[in-house]
Amino acid sequence: MQSITRFQAMKAAQQKISMVTCYDFWSAQLVAESAVDSILVGDSLAVVMHGFPSTVHATLELMLPHVAAVARGAGDKVIIADMPFMTASSDFSSGVAAATALIQAGAHAVKIEGAKHQLTLISHLVEAGLPVVGHLGLTPQAVLQLGGHRVQAKTEAAAEVLSQEAKQLERVGIAALVLECVPAKVAKLIAQSLDCPVIGIGAGVQVDGQVLVLQDLLGANRGFHPKFLRHYADLAGDVVGALNHYHEDVSQGAFPALCESYT
Ligand code: KIV
């Protein structure tokens, strides 16, 4: 049985946790073959897979088929699914319904952005036996309020607020915390102050694990070069190169060859 609770043991053993986003069956199968520890079906799928300008466009209806497709391909990987925009912020029963639907679609935990009014829902879900991952720092669903994708907690006062919010989330029982785009020094202190694992993205190396968007780390998204990103492949280049090669072969009658044809 896949469970996010093993991440706590990994933190205790000082083993780093690797996580990537995944939105479909095809890539989930590849992640399942790899050593990566876990999958996040992030609401970033609204941007990466559907071309929307931000994650506020990820509705529950949009997310659910992606969660189900990933679950069919993910083997024994732990799957975390994002609670879509406003589902943790509107009425309590919508939050419970959204979390239930994501779990029933195949997720093993849900991720919720913020630590204000969301605390009541998180506490309720945890008490009901549903693992919750928190998300603080740059919370993309609040991008309109934050005024863009900016590094957070840059002042001492803001770092203190962030640290208090992280502690409140731990008190209500989160299984892990995603910390996005905060100074490495701040992330390190928060990771040290919590028992639950802190998974960073743009939060330096002194946290308990890292998460990246799969398409970003594979170099599939041309033109996206935030400071925190490392490209582990040039997928866009490889794919366009392969397509041009195929096109040339077709144009010149070099594909299919005799051995690729039925006699
Ligand atoms: O939706 C997402 O991809 C995320 C990660 C960037 C942490 O929340």
XYZ file of N, CA and C and ligand atoms in Angstrom:
797
model
N 0.853 -1.208 0.000
C 0.000 0.000 0.000
C 0.883 1.250 0.000
N 0.677 2.114 -1.007
C 1.481 3.331 -1.070
C 1.010 4.307 0.009
N 1.965 4.876 0.725
C 1.578 5.854 1.735
C 2.671 6.908 1.880
N 2.207 8.135 1.984
C 3.138 9.246 2.114
C 3.833 9.226 3.482
N 3.310 8.417 4.410
C 3.901 8.406 5.752
C 5.354 7.930 5.719
N 5.729 7.179 4.671
C 7.121 6.716 4.622
C 8.106 7.885 4.424
N 7.590 9.029 3.979
C 8.473 10.188 3.814
C 9.010 10.673 5.164
N 8.194 10.479 6.217
C 8.657 10.901 7.543
C 9.853 10.053 7.978
N 9.775 8.748 7.672
C 10.897 7.851 7.994
C 12.111 8.242 7.161
N 11.875 8.657 5.908
C 13.004 9.076 5.050
C 13.677 10.308 5.632
N 12.864 11.245 6.132
C 13.460 12.440 6.745
C 14.284 12.025 7.972
N 13.706 11.162 8.797
C 14.413 10.743 10.018
C 15.737 10.066 9.670
N 15.753 9.341 8.538
C 16.981 8.643 8.123
C 17.876 9.533 7.254
N 17.501 10.807 7.148
C 18.235 11.787 6.328
C 18.364 11.347 4.867
N 17.315 10.702 4.375
C 17.262 10.319 2.960
C 16.447 11.369 2.231
N 16.995 11.937 1.171
C 16.268 12.982 0.439
C 15.138 12.381 -0.391
N 14.068 13.134 -0.507
C 12.876 12.670 -1.245
C 12.842 13.359 -2.614
N 12.680 12.568 -3.676
C 12.557 13.176 -5.009
C 11.103 13.081 -5.465
N 10.635 14.169 -6.054
C 9.236 14.218 -6.511
C 9.202 14.943 -7.851
N 8.375 14.455 -8.765
C 8.166 15.178 -10.029
C 6.675 15.297 -10.278
N 6.306 16.283 -11.047
C 4.902 16.353 -11.454
C 4.689 15.363 -12.577
N 3.472 14.991 -12.764
C 3.118 14.038 -13.801
C 1.633 14.238 -14.047
N 1.247 14.246 -15.319
C -0.148 14.581 -15.607
C -0.857 13.534 -16.457
N -0.122 12.514 -16.927
C -0.751 11.557 -17.847
C -0.197 10.149 -17.658
N -0.878 9.188 -18.268
C -0.544 7.768 -18.146
C 0.860 7.486 -18.698
N 1.153 8.063 -19.859
C 2.413 7.799 -20.563
C 3.604 8.181 -19.696
N 3.596 9.407 -19.176
C 4.753 9.833 -18.371
C 4.746 9.168 -16.992
N 3.559 8.837 -16.473
C 3.505 8.135 -15.178
C 4.202 6.777 -15.288
N 4.029 6.112 -16.431
C 4.693 4.817 -16.626
C 6.213 4.976 -16.610
N 6.702 6.066 -17.210
C 8.157 6.300 -17.238
C 8.662 6.624 -15.833
N 7.900 7.438 -15.095
C 8.308 7.748 -13.715
C 8.296 6.455 -12.881
N 7.297 5.605 -13.139
C 7.198 4.336 -12.394
C 8.441 3.478 -12.613
N 9.031 3.567 -13.804
C 10.249 2.796 -14.115
C 11.476 3.384 -13.445
N 11.399 4.660 -13.055
C 12.566 5.373 -12.517
C 12.651 5.188 -11.000
N 13.713 5.759 -10.430
C 13.904 5.668 -8.975
C 13.231 6.827 -8.230
N 12.628 7.747 -8.963
C 11.984 8.913 -8.321
C 10.942 8.432 -7.300
N 10.911 9.088 -6.131
C 10.082 8.584 -5.026
C 8.593 8.833 -5.194
N 8.223 9.980 -5.782
C 6.785 10.255 -5.764
C 6.369 11.209 -6.872
N 5.068 11.233 -7.079
C 4.474 11.991 -8.188
C 3.510 13.026 -7.622
N 3.592 14.229 -8.162
C 2.599 15.254 -7.846
C 1.768 15.522 -9.096
N 0.471 15.271 -9.019
C -0.405 15.714 -10.108
C -0.747 17.154 -9.756
N 0.123 18.055 -10.217
C 0.016 19.458 -9.833
C -1.052 20.172 -10.644
N -1.601 21.234 -10.035
C -2.561 22.034 -10.807
C -1.840 22.825 -11.898
N -0.497 22.762 -11.903
C 0.280 23.339 -13.006
C -0.110 22.679 -14.329
N -0.829 21.575 -14.279
C -1.281 20.937 -15.520
C -2.163 21.880 -16.343
N -2.829 22.818 -15.663
C -3.665 23.775 -16.403
C -2.802 24.598 -17.356
N -1.577 24.909 -16.899
C -0.662 25.718 -17.708
C 0.081 24.828 -18.709
N 0.672 23.744 -18.181
C 1.569 22.918 -19.001
C 0.806 22.096 -20.044
N -0.336 21.549 -19.654
C -1.061 20.642 -20.562
C -2.192 21.328 -21.314
N -2.718 22.423 -20.744
C -3.912 23.022 -21.360
C -3.693 24.443 -21.850
N -2.499 24.997 -21.594
C -2.170 26.316 -22.135
C -2.832 27.489 -21.443
N -3.407 27.275 -20.239
C -3.984 28.403 -19.505
C -2.863 29.272 -18.931
N -3.156 30.549 -18.643
C -2.091 31.417 -18.132
C -1.695 31.142 -16.690
N -2.561 30.510 -15.892
C -2.185 30.247 -14.501
C -2.978 29.061 -13.956
N -2.593 28.645 -12.740
C -3.219 27.458 -12.147
C -4.641 27.725 -11.643
N -5.076 28.986 -11.649
C -6.448 29.243 -11.177
C -7.473 28.603 -12.119
N -7.019 28.201 -13.304
C -7.931 27.577 -14.277
C -8.064 26.068 -14.096
N -7.337 25.519 -13.129
C -7.433 24.073 -12.889
C -8.657 23.787 -12.031
N -9.719 23.370 -12.671
C -10.922 23.007 -11.914
C -10.816 21.543 -11.494
N -11.699 21.133 -10.617
C -11.726 19.729 -10.202
C -12.015 18.838 -11.414
N -12.923 19.301 -12.264
C -13.300 18.519 -13.455
C -12.101 18.340 -14.379
N -11.244 19.372 -14.449
C -10.046 19.279 -15.292
C -9.033 18.321 -14.670
N -8.901 18.393 -13.346
C -7.858 17.620 -12.646
C -8.151 16.122 -12.608
N -9.420 15.767 -12.398
C -9.732 14.364 -12.076
C -9.287 13.352 -13.139
N -9.551 13.608 -14.443
C -9.096 12.613 -15.436
C -7.570 12.479 -15.458
N -6.847 13.579 -15.150
C -5.382 13.499 -15.105
C -4.938 12.622 -13.924
N -5.579 12.810 -12.773
C -5.225 12.006 -11.587
C -5.476 10.523 -11.889
N -6.614 10.244 -12.490
C -6.964 8.848 -12.785
C -5.987 8.238 -13.788
N -5.601 9.011 -14.811
C -4.656 8.497 -15.827
C -3.294 8.231 -15.195
N -2.836 9.145 -14.352
C -1.548 8.959 -13.663
C -1.614 7.715 -12.779
N -2.717 7.563 -12.049
C -2.848 6.415 -11.135
C -2.768 5.095 -11.902
N -3.263 5.085 -13.154
C -3.213 3.843 -13.940
C -1.792 3.501 -14.371
N -0.899 4.519 -14.405
C 0.460 4.250 -14.897
C 1.539 4.290 -13.838
N 1.203 4.721 -12.628
C 2.244 5.095 -11.655
C 2.822 3.948 -10.835
N 2.359 2.740 -11.071
C 2.897 1.594 -10.325
C 2.792 1.818 -8.834
N 3.936 1.658 -8.146
C 3.867 1.785 -6.676
C 4.307 3.166 -6.172
N 4.316 4.152 -7.054
C 4.716 5.498 -6.600
C 3.599 6.157 -5.780
N 4.033 6.952 -4.825
C 3.066 7.717 -4.025
C 2.576 8.907 -4.865
N 1.276 9.045 -4.964
C 0.699 10.121 -5.797
C 0.034 11.174 -4.902
N 0.437 12.421 -5.120
C -0.185 13.546 -4.405
C -0.926 14.377 -5.457
N -2.120 14.794 -5.148
C -2.879 15.602 -6.120
C -3.177 16.966 -5.517
N -3.075 17.980 -6.350
C -3.368 19.341 -5.890
C -4.856 19.552 -5.718
N -5.232 20.180 -4.625
C -6.619 20.651 -4.471
C -6.748 21.880 -5.367
N -7.688 21.855 -6.320
C -7.809 22.977 -7.258
C -8.195 24.294 -6.577
N -7.945 25.348 -7.306
C -8.221 26.730 -6.892
C -9.581 26.850 -6.202
N -9.581 27.434 -5.029
C -10.774 27.774 -4.240
C -11.470 26.573 -3.589
N -11.075 25.354 -3.925
C -11.805 24.230 -3.322
C -11.504 24.113 -1.832
N -10.315 24.611 -1.413
C -10.005 24.570 0.022
C -10.376 25.883 0.692
N -10.929 26.812 -0.078
C -11.185 28.146 0.459
C -12.647 28.533 0.451
N -13.471 27.791 -0.300
C -14.887 28.152 -0.304
C -15.562 27.460 0.887
N -16.681 26.838 0.690
C -17.314 26.235 1.876
C -16.667 24.888 2.196
N -16.764 24.534 3.447
C -16.102 23.360 4.001
C -16.470 22.083 3.234
N -17.749 21.947 2.891
C -18.159 20.685 2.249
C -17.609 20.570 0.828
N -17.385 21.703 0.134
C -16.746 21.615 -1.196
C -15.326 21.094 -1.062
N -14.646 21.525 0.006
C -13.278 21.067 0.249
C -13.240 19.570 0.502
N -14.152 19.109 1.341
C -14.207 17.669 1.655
C -14.544 16.892 0.375
N -15.489 17.407 -0.409
C -15.908 16.712 -1.634
C -14.755 16.645 -2.637
N -14.009 17.758 -2.777
C -12.889 17.773 -3.734
C -11.800 16.797 -3.309
N -11.468 16.802 -2.028
C -10.427 15.889 -1.532
C -10.861 14.438 -1.723
N -12.124 14.165 -1.433
C -12.641 12.801 -1.591
C -12.540 12.363 -3.051
N -12.931 13.248 -3.971
C -12.906 12.900 -5.399
C -11.483 12.627 -5.872
N -10.528 13.427 -5.399
C -9.126 13.242 -5.818
C -8.587 11.907 -5.305
N -8.930 11.578 -4.061
C -8.473 10.304 -3.490
C -9.143 9.139 -4.229
N -10.427 9.293 -4.497
C -11.124 8.196 -5.197
C -10.641 8.041 -6.634
N -10.068 9.117 -7.204
C -9.508 9.017 -8.564
C -8.124 8.353 -8.552
N -7.548 8.186 -7.357
C -6.273 7.452 -7.302
C -5.144 8.133 -6.558
N -5.372 9.347 -6.042
C -4.305 10.015 -5.272
C -4.198 9.382 -3.883
N -2.985 9.483 -3.305
C -2.792 8.961 -1.945
C -2.736 10.085 -0.910
N -2.694 11.309 -1.390
C -2.696 12.486 -0.503
C -3.104 13.687 -1.348
N -3.583 14.734 -0.690
C -3.890 15.974 -1.428
C -2.976 17.091 -0.927
N -2.686 18.012 -1.811
C -1.847 19.169 -1.435
C -2.733 20.412 -1.422
N -2.600 21.186 -0.343
C -3.425 22.394 -0.173
C -2.515 23.603 0.025
N -2.729 24.642 -0.773
C -1.946 25.874 -0.642
C -2.506 26.734 0.493
N -1.578 27.311 1.286
C -1.983 28.287 2.297
C -2.124 27.706 3.688
N -2.124 28.607 4.675
C -2.222 28.175 6.082
C -3.038 29.183 6.881
N -4.145 29.638 6.284
C -4.998 30.565 7.032
C -6.317 29.843 7.309
N -7.380 30.247 6.595
C -8.660 29.559 6.819
C -8.591 28.088 6.394
N -7.559 27.715 5.616
C -7.421 26.319 5.165
C -7.135 25.361 6.327
N -6.670 25.923 7.472
C -6.259 25.062 8.594
C -7.399 24.173 9.102
N -8.607 24.722 9.128
C -9.751 23.946 9.641
C -10.018 22.732 8.746
N -10.014 22.982 7.438
C -10.263 21.883 6.499
C -9.147 20.839 6.605
N -7.896 21.318 6.653
C -6.756 20.385 6.726
C -6.889 19.508 7.965
N -7.188 20.160 9.090
C -7.328 19.418 10.337
C -8.436 18.363 10.223
N -9.552 18.742 9.602
C -10.680 17.812 9.442
C -10.291 16.628 8.548
N -9.612 16.926 7.429
C -9.231 15.848 6.497
C -8.261 14.881 7.170
N -7.296 15.447 7.902
C -6.298 14.602 8.577
C -6.993 13.717 9.618
N -7.903 14.317 10.373
C -8.625 13.525 11.388
C -9.468 12.428 10.743
N -9.918 12.707 9.509
C -10.726 11.700 8.802
C -9.839 10.636 8.155
N -8.510 10.791 8.273
C -7.607 9.758 7.754
C -7.080 10.043 6.368
N -7.223 11.278 5.918
C -6.768 11.614 4.569
C -5.477 12.435 4.656
N -4.355 11.900 4.156
C -3.097 12.640 4.276
C -3.103 13.935 3.468
N -2.585 14.994 4.086
C -2.551 16.313 3.440
C -1.110 16.821 3.408
N -0.724 17.370 2.262
C 0.567 18.042 2.112
C 0.278 19.539 2.077
N 1.029 20.315 2.842
C 0.860 21.768 2.818
C 1.699 22.381 1.698
N 1.441 23.631 1.387
C 2.217 24.337 0.344
C 2.287 25.806 0.743
N 3.501 26.272 1.029
C 3.708 27.670 1.445
C 4.825 28.317 0.623
N 5.033 29.601 0.874
C 6.012 30.372 0.098
C 5.275 30.964 -1.081
N 5.794 30.734 -2.282
C 5.052 31.144 -3.466
C 3.930 30.127 -3.681
N 2.711 30.582 -3.506
C 1.557 29.707 -3.711
C 0.875 30.174 -5.001
N 1.104 29.443 -6.106
C 0.680 29.959 -7.420
C -0.806 30.286 -7.527
N -1.658 29.662 -6.716
C -3.092 29.990 -6.814
C -3.364 31.422 -6.341
N -2.406 31.983 -5.574
C -2.581 33.365 -5.086
C -1.780 34.350 -5.925
N -1.445 33.928 -7.156
C -0.533 34.743 -7.976
C -1.084 36.151 -8.240
N -2.409 36.252 -8.311
C -2.986 37.567 -8.593
C -2.744 38.506 -7.417
N -2.796 37.940 -6.215
C -2.567 38.744 -5.011
C -1.057 38.990 -4.807
N -0.247 37.989 -5.139
C 1.206 38.119 -4.934
C 1.842 39.015 -5.998
N 1.093 39.269 -7.065
C 1.578 40.163 -8.107
C 2.609 39.521 -9.017
N 2.605 38.196 -9.113
C 3.526 37.507 -10.024
C 4.269 36.400 -9.308
N 5.085 35.682 -10.056
C 5.855 34.569 -9.489
C 7.157 35.110 -8.911
N 7.084 35.564 -7.656
C 8.239 36.208 -7.031
C 8.725 35.396 -5.840
N 10.007 35.553 -5.528
C 10.561 34.927 -4.329
C 9.861 35.522 -3.106
N 9.473 34.656 -2.178
C 8.730 35.075 -0.988
C 9.644 35.089 0.243
N 9.137 35.652 1.322
C 9.809 35.647 2.637
C 11.219 36.230 2.570
N 11.340 37.357 1.888
C 12.667 37.959 1.745
C 13.043 38.841 2.941
N 12.037 39.297 3.694
C 12.364 40.095 4.879
C 12.295 39.197 6.110
N 12.913 39.662 7.192
C 12.897 38.877 8.437
C 11.462 38.660 8.931
N 10.671 39.737 8.808
C 9.280 39.646 9.292
C 8.493 38.628 8.471
N 8.677 38.660 7.143
C 7.941 37.717 6.291
C 8.423 36.288 6.536
N 9.717 36.129 6.798
C 10.263 34.791 7.078
C 9.677 34.249 8.376
N 9.480 35.136 9.353
C 8.911 34.734 10.639
C 7.452 34.277 10.465
N 6.694 35.050 9.656
C 5.291 34.669 9.391
C 5.252 33.293 8.717
N 6.135 33.109 7.731
C 6.187 31.839 7.010
C 6.497 30.684 7.960
N 7.457 30.913 8.829
C 7.870 29.876 9.775
C 6.709 29.525 10.737
N 5.971 30.557 11.185
C 4.821 30.320 12.072
C 3.729 29.534 11.335
N 3.512 29.895 10.062
C 2.480 29.181 9.279
C 2.865 27.715 9.100
N 4.161 27.480 8.854
C 4.632 26.093 8.690
C 4.366 25.306 9.974
N 4.618 25.936 11.119
C 4.402 25.251 12.404
C 2.912 24.977 12.632
N 2.079 25.942 12.232
C 0.620 25.731 12.381
C 0.167 24.550 11.524
N 0.722 24.470 10.310
C 0.350 23.353 9.431
C 0.788 22.032 10.043
N 1.975 22.028 10.633
C 2.441 20.781 11.253
C 1.535 20.412 12.430
N 1.112 21.423 13.183
C 0.235 21.152 14.336
C -1.093 20.507 13.909
N -1.601 20.896 12.729
C -2.869 20.282 12.310
C -2.633 18.977 11.551
N -1.384 18.579 11.425
C -1.126 17.193 11.000
C -0.703 16.951 9.570
N -0.169 17.980 8.866
C 0.267 17.710 7.482
C 1.341 16.623 7.467
N 1.356 15.869 6.361
C 2.324 14.771 6.216
C 3.633 15.281 5.636
N 3.580 16.389 4.926
C 4.777 16.993 4.328
C 4.407 18.420 3.943
N 5.448 19.208 3.653
C 5.220 20.607 3.272
C 6.017 20.916 2.020
N 5.356 21.475 1.006
C 6.073 21.999 -0.165
C 6.357 23.470 0.100
N 7.610 23.843 -0.090
C 8.039 25.225 0.128
C 8.578 25.742 -1.198
N 7.896 26.754 -1.755
C 8.235 27.187 -3.118
C 8.813 28.599 -3.120
N 9.937 28.742 -3.791
C 10.570 30.048 -4.035
C 10.727 30.877 -2.768
N 11.546 30.379 -1.869
C 11.911 31.148 -0.667
C 13.426 31.078 -0.529
N 14.030 32.057 0.124
C 15.487 32.020 0.273
C 15.941 30.726 0.954
N 17.065 30.193 0.492
C 17.562 28.896 0.971
C 17.737 28.888 2.492
N 18.186 30.038 3.031
C 18.437 30.135 4.474
C 17.126 29.960 5.269
N 16.069 30.569 4.755
C 14.758 30.492 5.420
C 14.222 29.060 5.340
N 14.361 28.450 4.147
C 13.864 27.082 3.952
C 14.599 26.110 4.871
N 15.895 26.306 5.000
C 16.700 25.427 5.861
C 16.189 25.477 7.310
N 15.954 26.692 7.802
C 15.492 26.840 9.192
C 14.124 26.199 9.391
N 13.246 26.356 8.390
C 11.909 25.762 8.508
C 12.019 24.235 8.486
N 12.840 23.713 7.586
C 13.010 22.242 7.512
C 13.549 21.700 8.838
N 14.468 22.455 9.438
C 15.045 22.004 10.719
C 14.026 22.065 11.855
N 13.076 23.002 11.724
C 12.143 23.195 12.843
C 10.937 22.244 12.790
N 10.778 21.534 11.673
C 9.612 20.645 11.534
C 10.021 19.176 11.575
N 9.131 18.334 12.078
C 9.366 16.887 11.997
C 8.971 16.361 10.627
N 7.954 16.979 10.032
C 7.508 16.482 8.730
C 8.474 16.964 7.647
N 8.593 16.182 6.556
C 9.541 16.561 5.509
C 9.133 17.823 4.765
N 10.132 18.617 4.417
C 9.925 19.816 3.611
C 10.501 19.546 2.216
N 9.636 19.642 1.225
C 10.027 19.400 -0.167
C 10.142 20.775 -0.831
N 11.317 21.076 -1.338
C 11.537 22.416 -1.873
C 11.432 22.489 -3.384
N 11.065 23.672 -3.850
C 11.197 24.021 -5.279
C 11.629 25.480 -5.274
N 12.847 25.715 -5.694
C 13.394 27.059 -5.561
C 13.600 27.422 -4.106
N 13.987 26.440 -3.280
C 14.153 26.675 -1.835
C 15.505 26.159 -1.337
N 16.434 25.992 -2.256
C 17.779 25.560 -1.862
C 17.855 24.078 -1.568
N 19.063 23.668 -1.165
C 19.323 22.225 -1.034
C 19.109 21.704 0.390
N 19.055 22.642 1.376
C 19.001 22.163 2.763
C 17.583 21.954 3.272
N 16.826 21.241 2.445
C 15.486 20.808 2.818
C 15.463 19.286 2.640
N 14.303 18.666 2.810
C 14.292 17.201 2.863
C 14.048 16.530 1.516
N 13.774 17.322 0.504
C 13.556 16.746 -0.813
C 13.304 17.851 -1.819
N 13.137 17.459 -3.070
C 12.941 18.441 -4.143
C 11.790 18.001 -5.030
N 11.078 18.978 -5.573
C 10.061 18.692 -6.579
C 10.287 19.610 -7.772
N 10.144 19.065 -8.977
C 10.203 19.869 -10.192
C 9.083 19.418 -11.123
N 8.682 20.340 -11.982
C 7.725 19.987 -13.030
C 8.485 19.134 -14.055
N 7.926 17.976 -14.388
C 8.603 17.015 -15.263
C 9.042 17.653 -16.582
N 8.129 18.380 -17.215
C 8.447 19.000 -18.513
C 9.572 20.008 -18.367
N 9.679 20.665 -17.209
C 10.758 21.647 -17.013
C 12.091 20.930 -16.884
N 12.146 19.884 -16.064
C 13.439 19.222 -15.860
C 13.883 18.476 -17.116
N 12.930 18.069 -17.959
C 13.297 17.369 -19.193
C 13.603 18.338 -20.334
N 13.478 19.633 -20.092
C 13.760 20.607 -21.141
C 12.697 20.600 -22.227
N 11.471 20.309 -21.855
C 10.392 20.268 -22.846
C 9.698 21.613 -22.994
N 9.898 22.486 -21.992
C 9.269 23.814 -22.031
C 10.288 24.843 -22.451
N 10.292 25.176 -23.724
C 11.263 26.176 -24.179
C 10.895 27.530 -23.586
N 11.886 28.299 -23.232
C 11.614 29.668 -22.786
C 11.286 29.772 -21.313
N 11.391 28.675 -20.540
C 11.134 28.771 -19.103
C 12.434 28.464 -18.366
N 13.073 29.526 -17.858
C 14.398 29.346 -17.255
C 14.501 30.014 -15.895
N 13.663 29.654 -14.926
C 13.852 30.263 -13.600
C 15.195 29.818 -13.015
N 15.685 30.603 -12.084
C 17.004 30.343 -11.512
C 17.107 28.940 -10.897
N 15.990 28.448 -10.314
C 16.052 27.183 -9.577
C 16.058 25.948 -10.469
N 15.833 26.136 -11.769
C 15.615 24.972 -12.635
C 16.919 24.435 -13.212
N 17.089 23.108 -13.171
C 18.172 22.466 -13.909
C 17.541 21.575 -14.982
N 18.037 21.702 -16.224
C 17.553 20.835 -17.305
C 18.358 19.541 -17.306
N 17.672 18.417 -17.238
C 18.355 17.114 -17.270
C 18.280 16.477 -18.653
N 17.635 17.151 -19.584
C 17.530 16.643 -20.957
C 17.125 17.822 -21.840
N 17.196 17.601 -23.150
C 16.706 18.618 -24.091
C 15.577 17.982 -24.892
N 14.473 17.715 -24.201
C 13.377 16.994 -24.843
C 12.810 17.768 -26.026
N 12.672 19.080 -25.866
C 12.104 19.876 -26.968
C 12.986 19.728 -28.196
N 14.304 19.846 -28.005
C 15.245 19.719 -29.127
C 15.179 18.325 -29.738
N 15.150 17.297 -28.891
C 15.120 15.914 -29.386
C 13.835 15.631 -30.152
N 12.709 16.136 -29.619
C 11.419 15.857 -30.268
C 11.337 16.576 -31.614
N 11.710 17.859 -31.635
C 11.628 18.603 -32.902
C 12.606 17.991 -33.916
N 13.798 17.593 -33.440
C 14.780 16.943 -34.324
C 14.204 15.657 -34.912
N 13.588 14.839 -34.085
C 13.011 13.566 -34.553
C 11.874 13.821 -35.545
N 11.051 14.830 -35.259
C 9.925 15.135 -36.160
C 10.437 15.607 -37.521
N 11.488 16.436 -37.512
C 12.052 16.916 -38.778
C 12.677 15.768 -39.569
N 13.314 14.853 -38.853
C 13.920 13.685 -39.493
C 12.835 12.833 -40.162
N 11.753 12.607 -39.419
C 10.609 11.829 -39.936
C 10.028 12.523 -41.179
N 9.846 13.848 -41.061
C 9.285 14.619 -42.178
C 10.165 14.482 -43.433
N 11.472 14.561 -43.224
C 12.415 14.461 -44.351
C 12.329 13.077 -44.998
N 12.299 12.042 -44.156
C 12.205 10.671 -44.674
C 10.924 10.477 -45.477
N 9.803 11.022 -44.939
C 8.526 10.892 -45.654
C 8.608 11.637 -46.983
N 9.124 12.881 -46.937
C 9.198 13.708 -48.152
C 10.033 13.032 -49.235
N 11.102 12.349 -48.810
C 12.022 11.765 -49.801
C 11.707 10.310 -50.107
N 10.598 9.823 -49.594
C 10.234 8.424 -49.845
C 11.170 7.443 -49.154
N 11.868 7.895 -48.115
C 12.810 7.019 -47.405
C 12.139 6.281 -46.240
N 10.911 6.599 -45.987
C 10.130 5.887 -44.962
C 8.748 5.620 -45.520
N 8.210 4.414 -45.398
C 8.806 3.226 -44.794
C 9.727 2.484 -45.768
N 10.702 1.751 -45.209
C 11.575 0.895 -46.016
C 10.839 -0.420 -46.281
N 11.455 -1.258 -47.082
C 10.851 -2.555 -47.410
C 10.581 -3.372 -46.143
N 11.581 -3.339 -45.222
C 11.435 -4.144 -43.985
C 10.369 -3.564 -43.052
N 9.903 -2.359 -43.337
C 8.836 -1.761 -42.527
C 7.484 -1.865 -43.254
N 7.449 -2.641 -44.368
C 6.221 -2.796 -45.145
C 5.783 -4.256 -45.117
N 4.449 -4.490 -45.223
C 3.945 -5.874 -45.279
C 4.084 -6.406 -46.705
N 4.507 -7.655 -46.804
C 4.609 -8.236 -48.158
C 3.327 -9.017 -48.435
O 1.321 22.428 -9.411
C 2.523 22.217 -9.280
O 3.224 21.793 -10.198
C 3.134 22.507 -7.979
C 4.610 22.383 -7.864
C 5.317 23.406 -8.641
C 5.064 22.344 -6.453
O 2.446 22.817 -7.057
